[in-house]
Coordinates of C-alpha atoms in Angstrom, one line a residue:
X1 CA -26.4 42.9 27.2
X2 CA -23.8 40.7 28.0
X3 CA -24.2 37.2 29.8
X4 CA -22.1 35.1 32.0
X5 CA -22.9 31.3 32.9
X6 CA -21.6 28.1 34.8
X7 CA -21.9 25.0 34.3
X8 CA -21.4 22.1 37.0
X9 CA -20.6 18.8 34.8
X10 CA -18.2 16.5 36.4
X11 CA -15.8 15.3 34.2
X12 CA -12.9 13.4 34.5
X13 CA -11.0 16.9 34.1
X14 CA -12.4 19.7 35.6
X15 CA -15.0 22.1 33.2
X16 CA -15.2 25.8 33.5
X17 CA -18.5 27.9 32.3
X18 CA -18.9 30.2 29.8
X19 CA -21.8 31.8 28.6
X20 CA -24.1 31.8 25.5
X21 CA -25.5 34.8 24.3
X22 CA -28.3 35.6 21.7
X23 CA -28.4 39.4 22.0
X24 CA -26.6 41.8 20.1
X25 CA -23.4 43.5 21.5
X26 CA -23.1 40.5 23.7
X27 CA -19.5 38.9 24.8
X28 CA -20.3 35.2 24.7
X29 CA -19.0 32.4 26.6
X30 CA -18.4 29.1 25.2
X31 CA -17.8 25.9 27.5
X32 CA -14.4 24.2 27.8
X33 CA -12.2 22.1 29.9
X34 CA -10.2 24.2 32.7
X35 CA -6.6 24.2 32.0
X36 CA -4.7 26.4 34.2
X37 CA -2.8 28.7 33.1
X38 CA -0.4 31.5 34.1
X39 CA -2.7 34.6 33.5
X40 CA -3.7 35.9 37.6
X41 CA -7.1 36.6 37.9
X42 CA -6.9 39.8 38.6
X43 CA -8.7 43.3 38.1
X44 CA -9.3 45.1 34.9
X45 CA -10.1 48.8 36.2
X46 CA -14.3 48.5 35.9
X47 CA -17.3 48.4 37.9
X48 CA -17.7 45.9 40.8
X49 CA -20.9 46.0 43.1
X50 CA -20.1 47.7 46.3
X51 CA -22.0 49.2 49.3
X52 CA -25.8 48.4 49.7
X53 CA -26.9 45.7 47.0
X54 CA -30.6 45.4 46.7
X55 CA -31.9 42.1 45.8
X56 CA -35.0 41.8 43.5
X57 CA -36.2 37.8 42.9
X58 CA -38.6 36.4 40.4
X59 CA -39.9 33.0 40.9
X60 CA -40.9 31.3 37.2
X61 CA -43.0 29.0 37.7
X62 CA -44.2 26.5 41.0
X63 CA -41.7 26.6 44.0
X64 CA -42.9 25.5 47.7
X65 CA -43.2 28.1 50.9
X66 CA -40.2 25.5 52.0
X67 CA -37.9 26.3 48.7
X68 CA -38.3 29.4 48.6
X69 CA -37.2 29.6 52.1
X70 CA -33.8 27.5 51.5
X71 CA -33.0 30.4 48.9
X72 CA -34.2 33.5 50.7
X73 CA -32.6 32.4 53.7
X74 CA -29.2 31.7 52.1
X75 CA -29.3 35.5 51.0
X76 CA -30.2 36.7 54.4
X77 CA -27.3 34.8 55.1
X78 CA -24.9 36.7 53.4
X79 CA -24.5 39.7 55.6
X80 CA -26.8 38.6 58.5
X81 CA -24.1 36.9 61.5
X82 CA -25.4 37.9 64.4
X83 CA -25.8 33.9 65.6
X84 CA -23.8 32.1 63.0
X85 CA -20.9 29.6 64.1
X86 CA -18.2 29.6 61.4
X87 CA -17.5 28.1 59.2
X88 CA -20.6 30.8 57.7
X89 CA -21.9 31.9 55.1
X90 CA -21.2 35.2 56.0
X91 CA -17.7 34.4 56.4
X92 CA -17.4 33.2 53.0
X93 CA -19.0 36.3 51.8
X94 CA -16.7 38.8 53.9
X95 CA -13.6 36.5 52.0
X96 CA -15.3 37.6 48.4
X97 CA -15.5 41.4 50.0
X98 CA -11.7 41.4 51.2
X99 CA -10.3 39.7 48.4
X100 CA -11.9 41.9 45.7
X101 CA -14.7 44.3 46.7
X102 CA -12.7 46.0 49.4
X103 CA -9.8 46.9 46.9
X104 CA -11.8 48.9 44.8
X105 CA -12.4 52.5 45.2
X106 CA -13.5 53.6 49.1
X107 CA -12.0 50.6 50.9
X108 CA -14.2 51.6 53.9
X109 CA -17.4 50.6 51.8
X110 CA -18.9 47.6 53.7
X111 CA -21.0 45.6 51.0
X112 CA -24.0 44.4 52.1
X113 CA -27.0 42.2 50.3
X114 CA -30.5 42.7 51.2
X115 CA -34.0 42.2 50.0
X116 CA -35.9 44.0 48.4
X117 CA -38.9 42.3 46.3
X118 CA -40.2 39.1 45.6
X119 CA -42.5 38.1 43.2
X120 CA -44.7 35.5 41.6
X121 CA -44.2 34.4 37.9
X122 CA -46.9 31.4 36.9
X123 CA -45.3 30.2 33.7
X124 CA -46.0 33.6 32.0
X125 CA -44.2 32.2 28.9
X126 CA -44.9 28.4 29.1
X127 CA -42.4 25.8 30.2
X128 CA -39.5 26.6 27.6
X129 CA -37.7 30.0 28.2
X130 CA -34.7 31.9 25.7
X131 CA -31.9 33.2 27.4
X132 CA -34.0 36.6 25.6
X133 CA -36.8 36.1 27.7
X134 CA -34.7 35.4 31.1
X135 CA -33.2 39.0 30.4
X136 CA -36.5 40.4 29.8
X137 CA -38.0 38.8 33.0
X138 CA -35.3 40.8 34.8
X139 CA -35.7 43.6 33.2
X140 CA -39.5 43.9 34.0
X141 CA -38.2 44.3 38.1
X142 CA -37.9 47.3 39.8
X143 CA -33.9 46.7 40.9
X144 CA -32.0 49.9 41.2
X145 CA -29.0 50.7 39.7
X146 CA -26.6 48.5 41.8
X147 CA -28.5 46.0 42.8
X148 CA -29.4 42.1 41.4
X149 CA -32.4 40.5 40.3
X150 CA -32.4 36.9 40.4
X151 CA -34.3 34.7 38.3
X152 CA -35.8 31.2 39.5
X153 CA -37.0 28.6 37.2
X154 CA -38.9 25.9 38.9
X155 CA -37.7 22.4 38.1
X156 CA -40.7 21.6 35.2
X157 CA -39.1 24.8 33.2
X158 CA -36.3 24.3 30.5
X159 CA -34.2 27.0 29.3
X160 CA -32.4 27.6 26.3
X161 CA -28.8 25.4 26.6
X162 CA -29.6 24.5 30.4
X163 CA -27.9 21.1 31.5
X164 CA -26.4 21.3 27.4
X165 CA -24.2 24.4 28.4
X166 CA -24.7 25.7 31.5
X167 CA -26.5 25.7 34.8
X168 CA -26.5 29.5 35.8
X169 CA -26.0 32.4 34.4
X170 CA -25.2 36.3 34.9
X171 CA -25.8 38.8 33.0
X172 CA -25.7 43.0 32.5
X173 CA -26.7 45.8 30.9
X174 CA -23.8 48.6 31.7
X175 CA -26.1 51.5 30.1
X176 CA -28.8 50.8 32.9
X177 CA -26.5 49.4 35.3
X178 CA -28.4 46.8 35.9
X179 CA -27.1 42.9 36.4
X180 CA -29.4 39.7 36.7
X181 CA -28.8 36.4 37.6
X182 CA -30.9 32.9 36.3
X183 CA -30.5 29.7 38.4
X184 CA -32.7 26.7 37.1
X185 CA -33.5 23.5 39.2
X186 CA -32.3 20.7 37.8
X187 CA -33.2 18.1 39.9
X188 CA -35.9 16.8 36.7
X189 CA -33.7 17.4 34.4
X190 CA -29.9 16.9 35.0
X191 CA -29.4 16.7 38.5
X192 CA -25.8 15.0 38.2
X193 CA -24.4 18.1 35.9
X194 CA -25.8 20.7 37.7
X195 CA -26.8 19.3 41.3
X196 CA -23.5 17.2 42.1
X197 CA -22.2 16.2 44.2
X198 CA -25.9 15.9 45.5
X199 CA -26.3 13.4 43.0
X200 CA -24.1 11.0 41.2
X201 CA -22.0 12.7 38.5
X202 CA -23.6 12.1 34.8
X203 CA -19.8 11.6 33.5
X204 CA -16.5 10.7 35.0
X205 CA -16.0 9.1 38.6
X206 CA -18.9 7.4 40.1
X207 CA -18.7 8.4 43.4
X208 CA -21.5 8.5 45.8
X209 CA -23.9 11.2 46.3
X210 CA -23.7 13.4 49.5
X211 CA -26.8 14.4 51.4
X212 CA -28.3 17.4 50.7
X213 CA -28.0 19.9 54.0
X214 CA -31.9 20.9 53.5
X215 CA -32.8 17.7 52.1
X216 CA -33.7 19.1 48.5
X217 CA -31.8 17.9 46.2
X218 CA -33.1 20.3 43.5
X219 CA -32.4 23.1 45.5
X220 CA -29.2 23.1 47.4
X221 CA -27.8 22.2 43.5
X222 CA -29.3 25.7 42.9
X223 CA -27.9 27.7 45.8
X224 CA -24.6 26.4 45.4
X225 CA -24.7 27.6 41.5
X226 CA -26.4 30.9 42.7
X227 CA -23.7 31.2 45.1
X228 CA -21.3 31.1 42.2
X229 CA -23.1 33.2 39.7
X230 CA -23.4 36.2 43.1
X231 CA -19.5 35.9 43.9
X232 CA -19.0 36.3 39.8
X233 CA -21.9 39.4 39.7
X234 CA -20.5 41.3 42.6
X235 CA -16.8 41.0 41.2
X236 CA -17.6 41.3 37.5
X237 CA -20.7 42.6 36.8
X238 CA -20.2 44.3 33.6
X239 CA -17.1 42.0 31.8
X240 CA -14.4 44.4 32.8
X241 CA -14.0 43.4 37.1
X242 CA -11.7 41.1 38.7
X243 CA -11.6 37.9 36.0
X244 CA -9.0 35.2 34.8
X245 CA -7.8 34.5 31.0
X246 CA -9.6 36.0 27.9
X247 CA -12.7 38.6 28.7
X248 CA -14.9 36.7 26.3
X249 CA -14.2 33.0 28.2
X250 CA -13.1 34.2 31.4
X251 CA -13.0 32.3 35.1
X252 CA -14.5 34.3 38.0
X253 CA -13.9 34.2 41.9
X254 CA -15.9 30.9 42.0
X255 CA -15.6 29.6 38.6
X256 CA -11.8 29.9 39.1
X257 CA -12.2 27.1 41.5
X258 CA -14.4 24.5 39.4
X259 CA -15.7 21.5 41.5
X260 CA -13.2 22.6 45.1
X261 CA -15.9 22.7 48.2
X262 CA -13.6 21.3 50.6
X263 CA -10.1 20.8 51.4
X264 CA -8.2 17.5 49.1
X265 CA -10.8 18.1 46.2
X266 CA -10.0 16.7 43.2
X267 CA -12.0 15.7 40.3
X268 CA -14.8 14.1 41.1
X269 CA -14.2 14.6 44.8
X270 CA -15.9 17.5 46.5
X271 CA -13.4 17.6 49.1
X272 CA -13.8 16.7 52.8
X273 CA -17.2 18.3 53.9
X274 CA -18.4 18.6 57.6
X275 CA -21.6 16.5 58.2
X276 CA -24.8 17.4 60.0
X277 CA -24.6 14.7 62.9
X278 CA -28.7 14.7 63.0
X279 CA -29.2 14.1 59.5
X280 CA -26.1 12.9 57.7
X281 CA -25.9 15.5 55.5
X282 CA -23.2 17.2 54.1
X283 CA -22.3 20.8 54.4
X284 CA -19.4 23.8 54.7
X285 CA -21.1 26.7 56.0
X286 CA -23.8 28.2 58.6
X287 CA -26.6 30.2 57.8
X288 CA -29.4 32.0 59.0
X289 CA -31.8 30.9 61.2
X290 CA -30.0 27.6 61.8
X291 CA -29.8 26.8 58.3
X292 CA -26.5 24.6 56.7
X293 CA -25.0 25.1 52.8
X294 CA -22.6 23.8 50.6
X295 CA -20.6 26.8 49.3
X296 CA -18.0 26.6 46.6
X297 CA -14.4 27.6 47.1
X298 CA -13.0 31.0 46.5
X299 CA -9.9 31.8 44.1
X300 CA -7.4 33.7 46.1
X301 CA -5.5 36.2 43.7
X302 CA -3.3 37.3 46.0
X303 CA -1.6 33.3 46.3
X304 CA -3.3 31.4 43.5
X305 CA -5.1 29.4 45.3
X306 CA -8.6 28.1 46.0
X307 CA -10.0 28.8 49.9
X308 CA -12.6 26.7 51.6
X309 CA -14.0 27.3 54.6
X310 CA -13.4 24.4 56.7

């Protein structure tokens, strides 16, 4: 089992996210400041997630018809652009597939996220989970091979070395082919780590907050981070994908880009963001059924660089 996490602390420099792993036969991540260097991120010859991926989610714990609905309707999102004005979240999406999915094996394989199960976890283990139980939790869904279960925590949970270490994780298991995904809300517990630039940063640059595009604080912090953790499971589910630097600390197609949402980002700067002109919010992309995101940048192997959408 091997587990990969992010963390969103704003720092004077820029941090990157590793992950912490409990499990035997793990590769663990450990959390450091991001200091470029001259390795590409580029592909190491193993799996990426391709074609049809099925999406399984647990929900730990209390989250509203209205949360849940921010999430679900992000993933719809993803491949669902029938109505959506760019800049969109399936636009940032198809980037992810023609930077890296595409180049791997049948080049003609569309990839394509869709939903297969929900269900409802009522604080099964109590209101402190291990990384161990956040991997069993996933294991107990019915995801086929391929696909992705995602794992909510609601925002009265705490997990092992969440807000300390990181804010998200992914994780694998190559002998089922299985890969999961936790995302906790943080907006009890460190909502200016893993919720900026929603919330003023805990370190560093006190700049003010943005406006959250579905007015939840708690859970546009989490589908920003999930967007990070998918973009990282899609490209590098198993450790050996498309990854920058050493395999046991390495930076993804997301993490790559730590803190960049918008063009002249810097840190403790988001970058310039569009704004909803009814609500003042802030956002980058368009989703489904009228709904707005903040999506983080995308590491471009091909020129080193870090795209944004708008």
């Amino acid at each position: 089992m091997a587990f990969f996490s992010l963390t969103k602390s704003v720092l004077s420099a820029l941090l990157i996210l590793t992950l912490a792993n409990s499990s035997a036969g793990a590769r663990p991540r450990k959390l450091d400041l991001w200091i470029p260097d001259t390795d590409l991120l580029t592909y190491h010859n193993g799996g990426v997630l391709q074609g049809n991926i099925p999406v399984s989610i647990i929900w730990y714990g209390y989250f509203s018809w209205a949360q849940k609905s921010i999430i679900t309707d992000f993933l719809l999102s993803l491949t669902y652009n029938q109505w959506e004005p760019n800049p969109s979240v399936a636009q940032w999406w198809s980037t992810i597939d023609q930077l890296y999915l595409s180049k791997v094996g049948n080049n003609n394989k569309r990839t394509k996220v869709t939903l297969a199960h929900q269900s409802d976890n009522w604080y099964q283990w109590g209101k402190y989970l291990t990384m161990s139980q956040i991997a069993q939790l996933a294991s107990h869904a019915t995801t086929p091979k391929g696909g992705i279960t995602l794992v909510f925590t609601a925002q009265d949970v705490a997990v092992e070395n969440f807000c300390m270490n990181h804010c998200a994780v992914h994780g694998s298991d190559q002998s089922s082919g299985t890969t999961f995904i936790w995302v906790g809300n943080s907006e009890n517990q460190c909502p200016g780590q893993c919720a900026w630039p929603f919330h003023q940063p805990e370190y560093g640059p006190q700049t003010p907050p943005l406006l959250p595009p579905n007015g939840d604080l708690g859970i546009d912090g989490m589908v920003m981070n999930l967007a990070s953790m998918f973009a990282g499971t899609a490209t590098n589910p198993f450790g050996n994908g498309y990854y920058q630097g050493p395999q046991e600390a390495p930076m993804e197609a997301c993490t790559a880009c730590p803190g960049v949402y918008g063009k002249g980002a810097y840190p403790g700067f988001p970058g310039h963001l569009l704004i909803d002109s009814s609500t003042g919010a802030s956002y980058n992309a368009n989703g489904f059924s009228g709904r707005k995101y903040v999506l983080p940048a995308i590491f471009d192997p091909t020129t080193s660089s870090c795209l944004t959408l708008n």
